[in-house]
Short mmCIF file of C-alpha atoms and ligand atoms in Angstrom, two decimals:
data_model
loop_
_atom_site.label_atom_id
_atom_site.label_comp_id
_atom_site.label_asym_id
_atom_site.label_seq_id
_atom_site.Cartn_x
_atom_site.Cartn_y
_atom_site.Cartn_z
CA MET A 9 14.70 40.99 -5.38
CA LYS A 10 12.70 37.69 -6.07
CA LEU A 11 14.07 35.70 -8.62
CA TRP A 12 11.27 36.79 -10.69
CA GLY A 13 11.30 40.59 -9.69
CA GLY A 14 11.91 42.25 -12.79
CA ARG A 15 8.45 43.11 -14.01
CA PHE A 16 7.65 44.02 -10.87
CA GLU A 17 7.11 47.26 -7.95
CA LYS A 18 6.43 46.47 -5.03
CA GLU A 19 7.40 44.03 -2.87
CA THR A 20 5.32 40.65 -1.78
CA ASN A 21 3.02 41.48 0.93
CA LYS A 22 3.54 38.87 3.10
CA GLU A 23 0.62 36.79 4.05
CA VAL A 24 0.92 36.65 0.74
CA ASP A 25 4.70 35.32 0.78
CA ASP A 26 3.54 33.12 3.79
CA PHE A 27 0.50 31.82 1.97
CA HIS A 28 2.38 31.08 -1.60
CA SER A 29 5.30 29.11 -0.81
CA SER A 30 5.50 25.94 -0.22
CA ILE A 31 8.98 25.46 1.20
CA HIS A 32 7.45 24.30 4.36
CA PHE A 33 6.98 21.42 2.84
CA ASP A 34 8.91 20.63 -0.72
CA TYR A 35 11.77 21.56 0.96
CA ARG A 36 11.67 17.35 1.00
CA LEU A 37 12.46 17.49 -3.11
CA TYR A 38 15.94 19.24 -2.75
CA ARG A 39 17.97 15.71 -3.60
CA GLN A 40 16.05 15.16 -6.11
CA ASP A 41 15.95 18.80 -7.09
CA ILE A 42 19.81 18.95 -7.55
CA LEU A 43 21.04 15.62 -8.85
CA GLY A 44 17.78 17.36 -11.57
CA SER A 45 19.13 19.95 -12.37
CA ILE A 46 23.23 18.45 -12.24
CA ALA A 47 21.68 16.28 -15.06
CA HIS A 48 20.13 19.32 -17.06
CA ALA A 49 23.19 21.50 -16.59
CA THR A 50 25.37 18.76 -18.05
CA MET A 51 23.21 18.85 -20.91
CA LEU A 52 23.35 22.48 -21.52
CA GLY A 53 27.90 22.12 -21.54
CA LYS A 54 27.56 18.90 -23.97
CA GLN A 55 25.20 20.75 -25.75
CA GLY A 56 27.32 24.55 -25.85
CA ILE A 57 24.16 26.14 -24.58
CA ILE A 58 27.39 26.50 -21.71
CA THR A 59 30.39 26.38 -22.11
CA PRO A 60 32.03 23.05 -20.69
CA GLU A 61 33.19 24.40 -17.38
CA GLU A 62 30.04 26.60 -16.58
CA ALA A 63 28.74 23.58 -16.37
CA GLN A 64 31.72 21.90 -14.42
CA THR A 65 30.97 25.25 -12.23
CA ILE A 66 27.49 24.44 -11.60
CA CYS A 67 27.27 20.79 -10.73
CA GLN A 68 30.18 21.70 -7.97
CA GLY A 69 28.03 24.44 -7.08
CA LEU A 70 25.09 22.14 -6.22
CA GLU A 71 27.10 19.02 -4.79
CA GLY A 72 28.45 21.61 -2.44
CA ILE A 73 25.11 22.33 -1.42
CA LEU A 74 23.56 18.98 -1.88
CA LYS A 75 26.27 18.10 0.91
CA ASP A 76 25.05 21.40 3.09
CA ILE A 77 22.27 19.86 3.02
CA GLU A 78 22.47 16.80 4.67
CA ASP A 79 24.13 18.07 7.11
CA GLY A 80 21.41 20.33 8.40
CA LYS A 81 24.28 23.62 7.67
CA ILE A 82 21.90 25.31 5.46
CA GLU A 83 18.32 27.26 6.31
CA PHE A 84 16.14 27.52 3.81
CA SER A 85 13.52 30.98 3.35
CA THR A 86 9.76 31.47 2.21
CA ALA A 87 11.58 34.47 0.39
CA CYS A 88 12.84 31.97 -1.71
CA GLU A 89 9.14 30.62 -2.02
CA ASP A 90 9.90 26.96 -3.07
CA ILE A 91 12.61 24.21 -3.28
CA HIS A 92 12.99 25.06 -6.65
CA MET A 93 14.09 28.48 -6.64
CA ASN A 94 15.39 28.24 -2.39
CA ILE A 95 18.08 26.70 -4.50
CA GLU A 96 19.11 28.47 -7.37
CA ALA A 97 19.38 31.57 -5.25
CA LEU A 98 22.07 29.67 -2.73
CA LEU A 99 23.31 28.39 -6.38
CA ILE A 100 24.15 31.83 -7.29
CA GLU A 101 24.89 33.40 -3.95
CA ARG A 102 28.37 30.54 -4.31
CA ILE A 103 29.22 31.24 -7.38
CA GLY A 104 27.83 34.25 -8.92
CA GLN A 105 26.82 34.86 -12.46
CA VAL A 106 27.28 31.65 -13.10
CA GLY A 107 25.03 30.35 -11.68
CA LYS A 108 22.08 32.31 -13.45
CA LYS A 109 22.95 30.18 -16.50
CA LEU A 110 21.19 26.97 -15.16
CA HIS A 111 18.01 27.80 -15.34
CA THR A 112 18.71 28.06 -19.04
CA GLY A 113 15.92 25.97 -21.53
CA ARG A 114 14.09 25.01 -18.00
CA SER A 115 10.69 26.19 -16.17
CA ARG A 116 10.02 24.87 -12.94
CA ASN A 117 6.89 23.50 -14.01
CA ASP A 118 9.07 21.17 -15.41
CA GLN A 119 10.88 20.62 -13.24
CA VAL A 120 8.80 20.10 -10.46
CA ALA A 121 7.42 17.74 -11.94
CA LEU A 122 10.81 16.48 -12.91
CA ASP A 123 10.90 16.00 -9.45
CA THR A 124 8.00 14.96 -7.86
CA ARG A 125 8.11 11.94 -10.67
CA MET A 126 11.96 11.25 -9.14
CA TYR A 127 10.37 10.68 -5.76
CA THR A 128 6.53 9.17 -6.58
CA LYS A 129 9.60 6.69 -8.60
CA GLU A 130 11.65 6.37 -5.11
CA ALA A 131 8.77 6.17 -3.51
CA ILE A 132 6.95 2.94 -5.15
CA CYS A 133 9.87 1.63 -5.14
CA GLU A 134 10.11 1.52 -1.18
CA ILE A 135 6.75 0.29 -0.50
CA ILE A 136 6.78 -2.62 -2.65
CA GLY A 137 9.95 -3.18 -0.79
CA LEU A 138 8.08 -3.12 2.78
CA LEU A 139 5.13 -5.29 0.72
CA ILE A 140 7.85 -7.85 -0.35
CA SER A 141 8.91 -8.19 3.53
CA LEU A 142 5.05 -8.71 4.76
CA GLU A 143 4.73 -11.47 1.88
CA GLU A 144 7.77 -13.39 2.95
CA VAL A 145 6.11 -12.99 6.74
CA LEU A 146 2.80 -14.11 5.52
CA LEU A 147 4.81 -17.54 3.44
CA GLU A 148 6.53 -18.06 6.48
CA LEU A 149 3.22 -18.29 8.39
CA ALA A 150 0.91 -20.51 6.19
CA GLU A 151 4.26 -22.42 6.51
CA LYS A 152 3.58 -23.48 10.17
CA HIS A 153 -0.02 -23.19 10.26
CA LYS A 154 -1.19 -25.48 7.18
CA ASP A 155 -2.92 -27.82 9.87
CA THR A 156 -4.61 -24.87 11.74
CA ILE A 157 -8.19 -25.41 11.34
CA MET A 158 -10.37 -22.42 12.08
CA PRO A 159 -14.25 -21.49 11.26
CA GLY A 160 -14.24 -19.34 7.38
CA TYR A 161 -17.57 -16.99 7.99
CA THR A 162 -19.36 -15.12 5.64
CA HIS A 163 -21.50 -12.51 7.30
CA LEU A 164 -18.80 -13.11 10.65
CA GLN A 165 -21.21 -15.82 11.05
CA LYS A 166 -19.77 -19.02 10.64
CA ALA A 167 -19.44 -20.81 7.78
CA GLN A 168 -17.23 -23.59 6.69
CA PRO A 169 -13.87 -25.18 8.08
CA VAL A 170 -10.65 -23.64 6.32
CA THR A 171 -7.06 -23.34 7.71
CA LEU A 172 -5.16 -19.99 9.21
CA ALA A 173 -2.87 -20.72 6.24
CA HIS A 174 -5.25 -20.64 4.05
CA HIS A 175 -6.71 -17.78 5.79
CA LEU A 176 -2.97 -15.97 5.74
CA MET A 177 -3.20 -16.74 1.87
CA ALA A 178 -5.82 -15.17 1.30
CA TYR A 179 -3.81 -11.61 1.80
CA PHE A 180 -0.88 -13.04 0.67
CA GLU A 181 -2.36 -13.16 -3.07
CA MET A 182 -4.09 -9.81 -2.00
CA PHE A 183 -0.33 -7.96 -0.96
CA ARG A 184 0.47 -9.85 -4.18
CA ARG A 185 -1.27 -7.85 -6.72
CA ASP A 186 -0.97 -4.88 -4.53
CA VAL A 187 2.61 -5.28 -5.56
CA GLU A 188 1.51 -5.75 -8.97
CA ARG A 189 -0.12 -2.70 -9.62
CA LEU A 190 2.48 -0.62 -8.60
CA GLU A 191 4.47 -2.33 -10.67
CA ASP A 192 2.97 -1.54 -13.47
CA SER A 193 2.22 2.02 -12.20
CA LEU A 194 6.43 3.08 -12.21
CA LYS A 195 5.73 2.34 -15.96
CA ARG A 196 3.71 5.86 -16.21
CA VAL A 197 5.96 7.21 -13.49
CA ASP A 198 9.26 6.60 -15.79
CA ILE A 199 8.76 9.01 -17.63
CA MET A 200 11.59 12.30 -18.31
CA PRO A 201 9.52 16.24 -18.76
CA LEU A 202 12.26 18.04 -18.55
CA GLY A 203 12.28 19.59 -22.10
CA SER A 204 8.54 20.22 -21.81
CA GLY A 205 9.82 24.53 -20.28
CA ALA A 206 6.57 25.81 -18.97
CA LEU A 207 4.01 24.48 -21.57
CA ALA A 208 5.34 25.37 -24.64
CA GLY A 209 8.68 22.75 -24.66
CA THR A 210 11.90 25.59 -25.62
CA VAL A 211 14.31 26.99 -28.56
CA TYR A 212 17.23 25.97 -27.50
CA PRO A 213 18.80 22.64 -28.83
CA LEU A 214 18.83 20.29 -26.08
CA ASP A 215 19.38 16.56 -25.43
CA ARG A 216 16.43 15.42 -24.13
CA GLN A 217 17.45 11.34 -24.26
CA MET A 218 21.05 12.27 -22.26
CA VAL A 219 19.30 13.46 -19.67
CA ALA A 220 16.84 10.99 -19.06
CA GLN A 221 19.26 8.89 -19.11
CA GLN A 222 21.33 10.14 -16.46
CA LEU A 223 18.66 10.60 -14.41
CA GLY A 224 17.44 6.61 -14.77
CA PHE A 225 14.20 7.22 -16.74
CA SER A 226 13.09 4.90 -19.51
CA THR A 227 11.08 7.98 -21.92
CA ILE A 228 10.63 11.02 -22.73
CA PHE A 229 7.70 12.90 -22.61
CA ARG A 230 5.64 12.98 -26.04
CA ASN A 231 3.30 16.24 -24.78
CA SER A 232 5.39 19.54 -23.81
CA MET A 233 1.97 20.47 -22.02
CA ASP A 234 0.94 17.00 -20.81
CA ALA A 235 4.71 16.93 -18.91
CA VAL A 236 4.26 19.61 -17.52
CA SER A 237 0.35 19.58 -16.02
CA ASP A 238 -0.71 15.99 -15.01
CA ARG A 239 -0.78 14.86 -11.78
CA ASP A 240 -2.14 11.13 -12.29
CA TYR A 241 1.81 9.23 -11.21
CA ILE A 242 0.29 11.15 -7.76
CA LEU A 243 -3.00 10.21 -8.22
CA GLU A 244 -2.58 6.76 -9.40
CA PHE A 245 0.45 6.27 -6.33
CA LEU A 246 -2.63 7.59 -3.56
CA SER A 247 -5.12 4.96 -5.27
CA CYS A 248 -2.42 2.67 -4.91
CA ALA A 249 -1.74 3.73 -1.99
CA SER A 250 -5.19 3.19 -0.21
CA ILE A 251 -5.97 0.46 -2.36
CA ILE A 252 -2.99 -1.62 0.12
CA MET A 253 -4.32 0.57 3.42
CA MET A 254 -7.35 -1.07 2.77
CA HIS A 255 -6.26 -5.01 2.47
CA LEU A 256 -4.11 -3.48 6.15
CA SER A 257 -7.53 -2.54 7.44
CA ARG A 258 -9.08 -5.47 7.19
CA PHE A 259 -6.51 -7.80 8.33
CA CYS A 260 -6.27 -4.85 11.38
CA GLU A 261 -9.47 -5.20 11.46
CA GLU A 262 -9.73 -9.27 12.41
CA LEU A 263 -6.82 -9.28 14.28
CA ILE A 264 -8.56 -7.15 16.28
CA LEU A 265 -11.47 -8.94 16.12
CA TRP A 266 -9.81 -12.23 16.87
CA SER A 267 -7.96 -10.87 19.99
CA THR A 268 -11.61 -10.15 21.96
CA ASP A 269 -11.73 -12.46 24.76
CA GLU A 270 -15.53 -14.12 23.13
CA PHE A 271 -12.89 -15.26 19.95
CA LYS A 272 -9.23 -15.51 21.38
CA PHE A 273 -7.91 -16.27 17.96
CA VAL A 274 -4.69 -14.05 18.75
CA GLU A 275 -3.00 -12.13 21.48
CA MET A 276 -0.18 -9.55 20.10
CA ASP A 277 2.52 -8.30 22.14
CA ASP A 278 3.30 -6.50 24.62
CA SER A 279 5.67 -4.70 23.06
CA TYR A 280 2.53 -4.00 19.41
CA SER A 281 -0.07 -3.38 22.97
CA THR A 282 -1.01 -0.46 25.35
CA GLY A 283 -3.02 -0.32 28.30
CA SER A 284 -6.31 1.58 29.92
CA SER A 285 -5.59 4.38 32.21
CA ILE A 286 -8.93 4.09 34.22
CA MET A 287 -8.89 0.26 33.63
CA PRO A 288 -6.14 -2.41 34.67
CA GLN A 289 -7.01 -5.21 32.96
CA LYS A 290 -6.73 -3.66 29.37
CA LYS A 291 -4.59 -4.54 26.45
CA ASN A 292 -5.23 -2.99 23.78
CA PRO A 293 -4.74 -3.55 19.79
CA ASP A 294 -3.85 0.41 19.59
CA VAL A 295 -1.83 -0.41 16.49
CA ALA A 296 -4.44 -2.28 14.38
CA GLU A 297 -6.76 0.08 15.79
CA LEU A 298 -4.57 2.86 14.38
CA ILE A 299 -3.10 1.52 11.20
CA ARG A 300 -7.57 0.81 10.25
CA GLY A 301 -8.16 4.83 11.26
CA LYS A 302 -5.20 5.91 8.93
CA THR A 303 -6.19 4.56 5.91
CA GLY A 304 -9.05 7.27 6.28
CA ARG A 305 -6.63 9.91 6.31
CA VAL A 306 -4.46 8.07 2.75
CA TYR A 307 -7.96 8.18 1.29
CA GLY A 308 -8.55 11.55 2.29
CA ASP A 309 -4.94 12.12 0.46
CA LEU A 310 -6.77 10.71 -3.24
CA ILE A 311 -9.87 12.25 -2.68
CA ALA A 312 -7.77 15.94 -1.99
CA LEU A 313 -5.89 15.80 -4.77
CA LEU A 314 -8.84 14.71 -7.06
CA THR A 315 -10.76 17.54 -5.81
CA THR A 316 -7.98 19.97 -6.55
CA MET A 317 -7.30 18.82 -10.04
CA LYS A 318 -10.29 18.12 -11.74
CA GLY A 319 -11.46 20.99 -13.34
CA LEU A 320 -7.84 22.70 -14.23
CA PRO A 321 -7.31 23.66 -17.42
CA LEU A 322 -4.47 23.18 -19.47
CA ALA A 323 -1.09 23.72 -18.47
CA TYR A 324 0.22 24.57 -15.30
CA ASN A 325 -2.04 26.17 -12.50
CA LYS A 326 -0.48 26.89 -8.73
CA ASP A 327 -3.33 24.78 -7.67
CA MET A 328 -1.13 21.85 -8.38
CA GLN A 329 1.44 22.74 -5.79
CA GLU A 330 -1.29 21.43 -3.43
CA ASP A 331 -0.10 17.71 -4.84
CA LYS A 332 2.36 17.75 -2.59
CA GLU A 333 1.14 17.50 0.68
CA PRO A 334 -0.84 14.70 -0.05
CA LEU A 335 1.99 12.58 -1.93
CA PHE A 336 3.64 12.91 1.34
CA ASP A 337 1.51 12.21 3.73
CA GLY A 338 -0.30 9.41 2.01
CA LEU A 339 3.66 8.18 1.52
CA VAL A 340 4.72 8.51 5.68
CA THR A 341 1.51 6.71 6.67
CA ILE A 342 2.17 3.68 4.25
CA LYS A 343 5.35 3.65 4.75
CA ASN A 344 4.04 4.03 8.88
CA CYS A 345 1.99 1.38 8.53
CA LEU A 346 3.33 -1.65 6.70
CA SER A 347 6.64 -1.62 8.98
CA ILE A 348 4.97 -1.16 12.16
CA PHE A 349 1.93 -4.37 10.95
CA ILE A 350 5.17 -6.64 10.03
CA GLY A 351 6.34 -5.76 13.53
CA MET A 352 3.12 -6.60 14.58
CA LEU A 353 2.20 -10.09 12.15
CA LYS A 354 6.27 -11.44 13.31
CA THR A 355 5.30 -11.18 17.24
CA ILE A 356 1.22 -11.77 17.38
CA ARG A 357 0.70 -15.80 19.25
CA PHE A 358 -1.85 -17.56 17.24
CA TYR A 359 -3.55 -19.70 19.48
CA PRO A 360 -5.06 -23.54 17.03
CA GLU A 361 -6.56 -24.94 19.62
CA ASN A 362 -8.96 -22.10 20.83
CA MET A 363 -9.51 -22.19 16.60
CA LEU A 364 -10.48 -25.91 16.43
CA LYS A 365 -13.24 -25.05 19.33
CA GLN A 366 -14.94 -22.53 17.77
CA ALA A 367 -14.84 -24.58 14.18
CA SER A 368 -16.37 -27.16 15.84
CA ARG A 369 -19.44 -25.34 16.77
CA GLY A 370 -21.72 -23.94 15.25
CA PHE A 371 -22.59 -26.57 12.89
CA ILE A 372 -19.83 -25.40 10.19
CA ASN A 373 -20.04 -29.26 8.35
CA ALA A 374 -23.63 -28.75 7.79
CA THR A 375 -22.68 -28.33 4.02
CA ASP A 376 -20.29 -31.97 4.84
CA VAL A 377 -23.44 -33.36 5.21
CA ALA A 378 -25.98 -32.22 2.05
CA ASP A 379 -22.14 -33.33 -0.27
CA TYR A 380 -22.20 -36.50 1.98
CA LEU A 381 -26.31 -37.15 1.30
CA VAL A 382 -25.39 -35.71 -2.09
CA ASN A 383 -22.74 -38.82 -2.60
CA LYS A 384 -25.58 -41.16 -1.21
CA GLY A 385 -27.49 -40.03 -5.04
CA ILE A 386 -30.11 -37.08 -3.34
CA PRO A 387 -30.28 -35.16 -5.37
CA PHE A 388 -28.18 -30.97 -3.63
CA ARG A 389 -32.14 -29.54 -3.21
CA ASP A 390 -33.16 -32.48 -0.94
CA ALA A 391 -30.39 -32.78 0.77
CA HIS A 392 -29.96 -29.26 1.74
CA ASN A 393 -33.99 -29.17 3.35
CA ILE A 394 -33.00 -32.55 5.03
CA VAL A 395 -29.60 -30.90 6.55
CA GLY A 396 -31.43 -28.03 6.99
CA ARG A 397 -34.15 -29.97 9.23
CA LEU A 398 -31.12 -32.23 10.89
CA VAL A 399 -29.72 -28.72 12.29
CA LEU A 400 -33.17 -27.75 13.82
CA TYR A 401 -33.53 -29.82 15.09
CA CYS A 402 -29.81 -30.14 17.07
CA ILE A 403 -30.82 -26.59 18.24
CA HIS A 404 -33.49 -28.29 19.86
CA GLN A 405 -31.96 -30.81 21.44
CA GLY A 406 -28.86 -28.18 22.03
CA LYS A 407 -26.17 -30.60 19.95
CA VAL A 408 -24.05 -30.59 17.49
CA LEU A 409 -23.87 -33.01 14.40
CA GLU A 410 -21.22 -34.71 15.02
CA GLU A 411 -23.11 -35.92 18.27
CA LEU A 412 -26.73 -36.74 17.04
CA THR A 413 -26.66 -41.65 17.23
CA MET A 414 -27.46 -43.35 13.97
CA GLU A 415 -31.22 -43.66 15.45
CA GLU A 416 -31.44 -40.45 15.10
CA TYR A 417 -29.68 -39.61 11.45
CA LYS A 418 -32.31 -41.82 9.95
CA GLN A 419 -35.10 -40.03 11.09
CA PHE A 420 -34.11 -37.98 8.76
CA SER A 421 -32.72 -40.14 5.92
CA ASP A 422 -32.12 -43.88 6.47
CA VAL A 423 -28.96 -43.44 3.26
CA PHE A 424 -26.80 -42.61 6.58
CA GLN A 425 -24.63 -44.81 7.87
CA GLN A 426 -21.77 -45.16 9.90
CA ASP A 427 -19.21 -43.65 7.48
CA ILE A 428 -21.41 -40.94 8.24
CA TYR A 429 -19.31 -40.05 11.07
CA GLU A 430 -16.33 -39.06 9.33
CA ALA A 431 -16.71 -37.85 6.19
CA ILE A 432 -17.36 -34.95 8.81
CA SER A 433 -14.50 -34.70 10.74
CA LEU A 434 -13.17 -30.92 10.84
CA ILE A 435 -10.17 -32.47 9.45
CA ASN A 436 -11.84 -34.49 6.32
CA CYS A 437 -13.77 -31.43 5.44
CA VAL A 438 -10.79 -29.42 5.14
CA ASN A 439 -8.71 -32.30 3.49
CA ARG A 440 -11.86 -32.80 0.98
CA ARG A 441 -11.52 -29.10 -0.56
CA SER A 442 -7.90 -29.99 -1.94
CA LEU A 443 -8.99 -28.42 -5.59
CA PRO A 444 -6.52 -25.90 -6.97
CA GLY A 445 -7.44 -22.12 -4.70
CA GLY A 446 -9.38 -24.80 -2.12
CA PRO A 447 -8.08 -24.62 2.04
CA SER A 448 -6.60 -29.13 1.83
CA PRO A 449 -3.23 -28.26 3.66
CA SER A 450 -2.74 -29.86 -0.05
CA ALA A 451 -4.34 -27.76 -1.82
CA VAL A 452 -2.47 -25.08 0.75
CA SER A 453 1.15 -26.46 0.06
CA GLN A 454 0.95 -25.01 -3.63
CA ALA A 455 -0.31 -22.21 -3.23
CA ILE A 456 2.36 -21.69 -0.45
CA GLU A 457 4.96 -22.94 -3.40
CA GLU A 458 3.88 -20.76 -5.94
CA GLY A 459 4.15 -17.94 -3.50
CA CYS A 460 7.49 -18.42 -2.51
CA ASN A 461 8.49 -18.58 -6.28
CA TRP A 462 7.40 -15.21 -7.48
CA LEU A 463 9.13 -13.91 -3.97
CA LYS A 464 12.21 -15.52 -5.11
CA GLN A 465 11.97 -13.34 -8.87
CA LYS A 466 11.11 -10.44 -6.86
CA LYS A 467 14.24 -10.37 -4.31
N1 LIG B 16 6.07 25.66 -6.11
C1 LIG B 16 5.83 24.98 -7.15
C2 LIG B 16 5.41 24.10 -7.46
O1 LIG B 16 5.14 22.79 -6.70
C3 LIG B 16 6.79 24.88 -8.32
C4 LIG B 16 5.91 25.22 -10.11
C5 LIG B 16 5.57 26.75 -9.61
N2 LIG B 16 5.01 27.21 -11.47
C6 LIG B 16 4.94 28.44 -11.23
N3 LIG B 16 4.75 28.41 -12.84
N4 LIG B 16 4.67 28.83 -10.47
O2 LIG B 16 3.92 23.59 -8.34
#
């Protein structure tokens, strides 16, 4: 018979049993469920709601179940619906009547909220850990490539010269905000719901603070209906995960582009690439493409749960059981993606000479010619126009700006002098951009140092 079978005259339809049972995915919550139950039972004992001996028997029973699950000795049953009732049924089977006292002053509604909160807290910490490892790799690479000049793009058209270090540090900053976003979200997950019962609290003199403390929560819920019926903490986690995936995906897109023969700025290691079944010459950046692809999947997890939640009246509704698969799927996906991305980035080979070669074409220093004229007293708008005409002239002549003779320069403005050549050398163009936040090696060194200090605090 079902744990809730008292009021029923008929067995559940088999198809319904399969349909509403969630054990095939929520078994993942077994550890959180057992730890939560141990804390609840200990508190019931201390408050005299059950005897201390009963509490001890329950806790020992639960510990035995935890060990057996971890040793792979337990097979869960669909008839028991979910992880909460599977464990309770196992407990009663093992310790008898006293096991039936565990659920005093508790509902599956506050229980499942507790378990998923514990799970989400751990998930957040795991993702922060992976992001920190990624940040370390980025800092190392940036340190090595402070002087590696490459084209910077807007509209995917060559724009101005930057350094590879500066480009990589842009991602460092994005992932740093991702870490901070996750840390901030932790505050809102870290609230203990037990004691809220099904929706309206409970009549037993529970010590909610004690349970919170035992389970490592900073605080308890102020409203029992809120505690059992919101899933905003999962949504917030999935939002953070979606933003991280979006950052990863953009990075992957660049690495894919950069590994084409047309760019050849990077080459993925053989161990992170795959071949084609028909074209023998191919070496494909499948890993980066798959991460880019899986981004859609994590967005899907977020949208699925947002949609599930949008029309639900307070308090608990069974729809909310649909929170778990997006949570689990989102977590596994982002974990795998981050971990494999770190490996890929560590083994990637950069080709600074190709970056420099590409930066030397395409009039990437045209702004610097304009700035040169401004320096000689010409208003910026006029300077812009002069250089525009210069570039057009170069295109017609098949030359770049560095290749023009002094005579040619003079045809466009008589303020041009010999020092123009130095002013537009790529290295000088980069070095001059030394404001905080700029690409010059000195500015990037400061950003790296600041990043290292931040990272040290995190470890
Ligand atoms: N498996 C359920 C879920 O995940 C547990 C809560 C069930 N509560 C209920 N009243 N049916 O949402």
